Coordinates of C-alpha atoms and ligand atoms in Angstrom, one line a residue:
M11 CA 15.0 -4.5 15.2
A12 CA 14.1 -1.8 12.8
Y13 CA 16.2 -3.1 9.9
R14 CA 15.6 -6.7 9.0
W15 CA 16.9 -6.9 5.5
T16 CA 20.1 -6.2 3.6
N17 CA 20.6 -2.8 2.2
N18 CA 21.1 -3.1 -1.6
L19 CA 20.8 0.5 -2.5
T20 CA 23.6 0.8 -5.0
K21 CA 22.6 4.2 -6.4
A22 CA 21.6 5.6 -3.2
D23 CA 24.0 8.5 -3.2
I24 CA 22.5 10.3 -6.2
T25 CA 20.3 12.8 -4.4
P26 CA 20.6 14.2 -0.8
K27 CA 17.4 12.3 0.1
A28 CA 18.9 9.1 -1.2
A29 CA 22.1 9.8 0.6
Y30 CA 20.1 10.1 3.7
L31 CA 18.4 6.8 3.0
N32 CA 21.7 5.1 2.6
R33 CA 23.0 6.5 5.9
R34 CA 19.9 5.1 7.6
Q35 CA 20.4 1.8 5.8
I36 CA 16.9 1.7 4.6
L37 CA 16.0 -1.7 3.3
A38 CA 15.5 -2.8 -0.2
G39 CA 12.7 -5.2 0.4
T40 CA 13.4 -8.8 0.7
I41 CA 15.1 -9.2 -2.6
G42 CA 17.5 -6.7 -3.8
L43 CA 19.3 -5.9 -7.0
G44 CA 21.5 -8.8 -6.8
A45 CA 18.8 -11.4 -6.5
I46 CA 16.7 -9.9 -9.2
G47 CA 19.7 -9.5 -11.5
L48 CA 20.6 -13.1 -11.1
A49 CA 17.1 -14.2 -11.8
G50 CA 17.6 -12.6 -15.1
G51 CA 14.2 -11.2 -15.9
A52 CA 14.1 -8.0 -14.2
S53 CA 17.8 -7.1 -14.4
A54 CA 19.3 -3.6 -13.3
Q55 CA 15.9 -1.9 -14.0
D56 CA 15.1 -2.5 -10.4
A57 CA 17.9 -0.9 -8.4
L58 CA 15.2 0.5 -6.1
E59 CA 16.2 4.1 -6.4
P60 CA 13.5 5.7 -4.4
N61 CA 11.2 8.3 -6.0
T62 CA 11.5 11.8 -4.7
L63 CA 9.2 13.0 -1.9
E64 CA 7.9 15.5 -4.5
E65 CA 7.0 12.7 -6.9
I66 CA 5.4 10.7 -4.2
T67 CA 3.3 13.5 -2.9
S68 CA 2.2 15.0 -6.1
Y69 CA 1.0 12.1 -8.3
N70 CA -1.6 10.3 -6.3
N71 CA -4.9 8.3 -6.3
F72 CA -7.2 9.4 -3.4
Y73 CA -10.7 9.5 -5.0
E74 CA -12.2 11.2 -1.9
F75 CA -10.3 14.2 -3.0
G76 CA -11.0 13.8 -6.8
T77 CA -10.1 11.5 -9.6
G78 CA -7.2 13.4 -11.1
K79 CA -3.6 12.6 -10.3
S80 CA -3.0 16.1 -8.9
D81 CA -6.4 16.4 -7.1
P82 CA -5.3 14.8 -3.8
A83 CA -2.3 17.2 -3.5
D84 CA -4.5 20.1 -4.3
N85 CA -7.4 19.2 -2.0
A86 CA -6.2 16.9 0.8
H87 CA -5.2 19.8 2.9
K88 CA -8.8 19.9 4.0
L89 CA -8.4 16.4 5.6
V90 CA -8.6 16.6 9.4
T91 CA -6.1 14.2 10.8
S92 CA -6.0 15.2 14.5
P93 CA -7.4 13.8 16.7
W94 CA -7.6 10.4 15.0
S95 CA -8.9 7.2 16.3
I96 CA -9.4 3.7 14.9
K97 CA -12.3 1.5 15.7
V98 CA -11.2 -2.1 16.0
D99 CA -13.9 -4.6 16.3
G100 CA -15.2 -8.0 15.2
M101 CA -13.3 -11.2 16.2
V102 CA -10.7 -9.6 18.5
D103 CA -10.0 -9.9 22.2
N104 CA -9.6 -6.2 22.8
P105 CA -12.2 -4.3 20.7
G106 CA -12.6 -0.6 21.0
T107 CA -12.0 2.8 19.6
Y108 CA -8.4 3.5 20.1
A109 CA -6.7 6.9 19.9
L110 CA -4.1 6.3 17.2
D111 CA -1.2 7.0 19.7
D112 CA -2.6 4.3 22.0
L113 CA -3.0 1.8 19.3
L114 CA 0.6 2.2 18.2
A115 CA 2.2 2.7 21.6
G116 CA 5.1 0.3 22.3
L117 CA 5.2 -0.9 18.6
S118 CA 8.3 -0.3 16.6
V119 CA 8.4 1.9 13.6
E120 CA 10.4 0.3 10.7
D121 CA 11.7 1.7 7.5
R122 CA 10.7 -0.2 4.3
L123 CA 11.8 0.7 0.8
Y124 CA 9.2 -1.0 -1.3
R125 CA 8.1 -1.1 -4.9
F126 CA 4.6 0.3 -5.4
R127 CA 2.7 -0.8 -8.4
C128 CA -0.6 0.7 -9.3
V129 CA -3.2 -1.3 -11.3
E130 CA -3.1 1.5 -13.8
A131 CA 0.5 0.4 -14.7
W132 CA 2.5 3.1 -13.2
S133 CA 4.9 2.5 -10.3
M134 CA 7.1 4.1 -7.8
V135 CA 9.6 3.1 -5.2
I136 CA 8.6 4.5 -1.8
P137 CA 10.6 4.7 1.5
W138 CA 7.9 4.1 4.0
N139 CA 7.9 4.3 7.8
G140 CA 5.5 2.1 9.4
I141 CA 4.4 -0.6 11.8
E142 CA 4.0 -4.2 10.9
M143 CA 0.3 -5.0 10.6
A144 CA 1.0 -8.2 12.6
D145 CA 2.2 -6.2 15.6
I146 CA -1.1 -4.3 15.6
L147 CA -3.2 -7.4 15.2
N148 CA -1.3 -9.2 17.9
K149 CA -1.7 -6.3 20.2
V150 CA -5.5 -6.3 19.8
G151 CA -5.7 -10.1 19.9
V152 CA -7.0 -11.9 16.9
Q153 CA -9.6 -14.6 17.9
S154 CA -9.5 -18.0 16.4
G155 CA -11.9 -18.3 13.6
A156 CA -11.0 -14.9 12.2
K157 CA -10.0 -15.3 8.5
Y158 CA -10.0 -11.8 7.1
V159 CA -9.2 -8.2 8.1
A160 CA -11.5 -5.5 6.7
F161 CA -10.3 -1.8 6.5
E162 CA -12.3 1.4 6.2
T163 CA -11.3 4.9 5.2
V164 CA -12.6 8.0 7.0
V165 CA -15.4 10.0 5.4
Q166 CA -15.4 13.8 5.9
P167 CA -18.0 14.8 3.4
E168 CA -17.5 18.5 4.0
N169 CA -13.9 18.2 3.3
M170 CA -13.9 15.7 0.5
I171 CA -14.9 16.9 -2.9
G172 CA -14.9 13.4 -4.4
V173 CA -17.3 12.3 -1.7
Q174 CA -19.5 15.3 -2.5
R175 CA -19.4 14.2 -6.1
R176 CA -19.9 10.5 -5.3
V177 CA -17.2 9.4 -7.7
L178 CA -17.2 6.0 -5.8
D179 CA -19.3 4.4 -3.2
F180 CA -17.7 5.8 0.1
P181 CA -16.4 4.9 2.6
Y182 CA -13.5 3.4 0.7
V183 CA -13.2 -0.2 2.0
E184 CA -10.6 -2.9 1.5
G185 CA -9.6 -6.3 2.9
L186 CA -7.0 -8.9 3.3
R187 CA -7.0 -12.5 4.2
L188 CA -5.6 -12.9 7.8
D189 CA -2.4 -14.6 6.6
E190 CA -1.7 -11.8 4.1
A191 CA -2.4 -9.2 6.9
M192 CA 0.0 -11.1 9.2
H193 CA 2.7 -11.3 6.6
P194 CA 5.8 -9.3 7.8
L195 CA 5.8 -7.2 4.4
T196 CA 2.4 -5.9 5.3
I197 CA 2.7 -2.5 7.1
M198 CA 0.5 0.3 8.4
A199 CA 2.5 3.3 7.2
T200 CA 2.7 6.5 9.2
G201 CA 5.4 8.3 7.2
I202 CA 7.5 8.6 4.1
Y203 CA 11.1 9.7 4.2
D204 CA 10.8 10.0 8.0
E205 CA 8.3 12.7 7.5
P206 CA 4.7 12.3 8.8
M207 CA 2.4 10.8 6.1
A208 CA 1.2 13.7 3.8
N209 CA -2.5 13.9 3.6
Q210 CA -2.6 13.1 0.0
N211 CA -0.8 9.8 0.8
G212 CA -3.3 8.8 3.4
A213 CA -2.5 10.6 6.7
P214 CA -2.2 9.7 9.5
I215 CA -2.0 6.0 8.8
R216 CA -2.6 3.9 5.7
L217 CA -2.0 0.2 4.7
V218 CA 0.9 -0.8 2.4
V219 CA 0.8 -4.3 0.9
P220 CA 3.7 -4.2 -1.6
W221 CA 2.9 -7.3 -3.6
K222 CA -0.6 -6.2 -4.4
Y223 CA -1.9 -3.5 -6.7
G224 CA -1.8 -0.1 -5.1
F225 CA -5.6 0.1 -4.5
K226 CA -5.4 -2.5 -1.8
S227 CA -3.3 0.0 0.2
I228 CA -6.2 1.8 1.6
K229 CA -5.6 5.3 3.0
S230 CA -6.6 7.3 6.2
I231 CA -7.9 4.2 8.1
V232 CA -10.5 4.6 10.8
G233 CA -11.8 1.1 11.0
I234 CA -10.3 -2.4 11.3
T235 CA -12.6 -5.4 11.6
L236 CA -11.7 -9.0 12.1
T237 CA -14.1 -11.3 10.4
D238 CA -14.6 -14.8 9.1
Q239 CA -16.3 -13.6 5.9
E240 CA -14.4 -12.2 2.8
P241 CA -15.1 -8.4 3.2
P242 CA -16.3 -6.2 0.4
T243 CA -13.7 -4.1 -1.3
S244 CA -14.3 -0.8 -3.1
W245 CA -13.1 -1.5 -6.6
N246 CA -14.6 -5.0 -6.7
K247 CA -17.9 -3.4 -5.7
A248 CA -17.4 -0.8 -8.5
N249 CA -16.5 -3.3 -11.2
A250 CA -16.2 -6.9 -10.2
R251 CA -15.1 -8.1 -13.6
E252 CA -12.0 -5.9 -13.5
Y253 CA -11.0 -6.0 -9.9
G254 CA -10.9 -9.1 -7.7
F255 CA -10.3 -9.5 -4.0
Y256 CA -6.7 -10.6 -4.2
S257 CA -5.3 -8.2 -6.7
N258 CA -1.9 -9.6 -6.5
V259 CA 0.5 -8.0 -8.9
N260 CA 0.7 -10.5 -11.8
P261 CA 2.2 -9.6 -15.2
T262 CA 0.6 -12.7 -16.8
V263 CA -2.9 -11.7 -16.1
D264 CA -3.9 -8.5 -18.0
H265 CA -6.5 -6.1 -16.9
P266 CA -9.5 -6.4 -19.3
R267 CA -8.6 -3.0 -20.7
W268 CA -4.8 -3.0 -20.7
S269 CA -1.7 -5.1 -20.3
Q270 CA -0.1 -5.7 -16.9
A271 CA 3.1 -7.0 -18.3
S272 CA 5.0 -3.8 -18.0
E273 CA 4.9 -0.5 -16.0
R274 CA 5.9 3.1 -16.2
R275 CA 8.1 4.2 -13.3
I276 CA 7.2 7.6 -12.3
G277 CA 10.1 10.0 -12.3
G278 CA 12.9 10.8 -14.7
G279 CA 16.5 9.9 -15.1
L280 CA 17.9 6.5 -15.8
F281 CA 14.7 4.6 -15.0
A282 CA 12.2 6.5 -17.0
S283 CA 11.6 3.8 -19.6
R284 CA 8.9 1.2 -19.3
Q285 CA 10.0 -1.9 -17.4
D286 CA 8.8 -5.4 -16.9
T287 CA 6.3 -6.0 -14.1
L288 CA 7.5 -8.6 -11.7
M289 CA 5.3 -11.5 -10.3
F290 CA 4.1 -10.4 -6.9
N291 CA 5.8 -7.1 -7.7
G292 CA 9.2 -8.8 -7.0
Y293 CA 8.3 -10.3 -3.6
P294 CA 8.3 -14.0 -4.4
E295 CA 8.4 -14.9 -0.7
V296 CA 4.6 -14.4 -0.6
A297 CA 4.0 -17.1 -3.2
S298 CA 3.5 -19.7 -0.5
L299 CA 0.5 -17.8 0.7
Y300 CA -1.3 -18.8 -2.5
E301 CA -0.3 -22.5 -2.9
G302 CA -3.0 -24.5 -4.4
Q303 CA -4.9 -21.4 -5.7
D304 CA -5.1 -20.6 -9.4
L305 CA -4.1 -17.0 -9.6
T306 CA -5.6 -16.6 -13.0
V307 CA -9.0 -17.3 -11.4
D308 CA -8.4 -15.7 -8.0
I309 CA -7.5 -12.3 -9.4
Ligands
MTE20 N1 -7.5 4.8 -0.4 C1 -8.5 5.5 -0.4 N2 -9.2 5.8 0.7 N3 -9.1 6.1 -1.6 C2 -8.5 5.9 -2.8 O1 -8.9 6.4 -3.8 N4 -6.7 4.9 -4.0 C3 -5.9 3.7 -4.1 C4 -4.9 3.4 -2.8 N5 -5.7 3.8 -1.6 C5 -7.3 5.1 -2.8 C6 -6.8 4.5 -1.6 C7 -5.1 3.6 -5.2 S1 -5.9 3.2 -6.8 C8 -3.7 3.7 -5.3 S2 -2.7 3.4 -6.6 C9 -3.0 4.1 -4.0 O2 -3.9 4.5 -3.0 C10 -2.2 5.4 -4.4 O3 -1.4 5.7 -3.2 P1 -0.4 7.0 -3.3 O4 -1.3 8.1 -3.8 O5 0.1 7.1 -1.9 O6 0.6 6.6 -4.3

């Protein structure tokens, strides 16, 4: 079943791309306009009108290719994405270095229209194509005792100007708790708008965790490790005071240097103005994952 959730795209016939989305009945995430509107807070700001492919591929964070928003689009053509393999190791039944096609063989590609909220307080709405992370984990067989999933990005120093300049400690690494990784909202994305993932967005495969700040959605993945230890994460290593392991979108917990209460939606038109940021980025069904945790402490 590629389409699990209701289509709530009410403005989906504005552009040709959006009309295409409407035809394909791309999903509006697990809560749509109606639910948000009834809840009152977010209101019609969040009609989930997708950003254009141009916006999604020209305003990026991919520090391996530089720190400017247009650096990835300018420099990521140098990323070599074929052949591509992913090393799966740690507490799994079937460890190994898998050719990407082999790892994904037999798993269904789904279409997910998700909000995407960067910790820098900008946001987009992105129509991903991807495979549920749970499908991949079930395929490789998670062993009992595994509690976390660690991810690693490729390093191609000769092709990556940001790596040459050491703007961050590479390889970029990220991690999720196992229950977060297994949540049906968590996908490994291979495309946007039914086109192969652009290099600057993390070709050929990147993580997407829509209720967390965008930096959790690690790009161009070559390593997946199942572990019983909380794995290190790049931004936490760079600045532990500002970036925690969980990094759930939370409008009530400000970044030490700016407010997280609102966000700037990239793109023009009706939705250009600043809008309220939603708890869990508007995916309240993940709240049960954090029962008993104080999310002002576990940031
Ligand atoms: N993954 C890698 N390997 N390197 C990065 O610099 N930046 C992160 C995340 N994944 C980053 C990364 C940040 S801060 C964000 S907001 C998103 O990628 C941006 O994704 P996008 O460019 O596709 O919008």
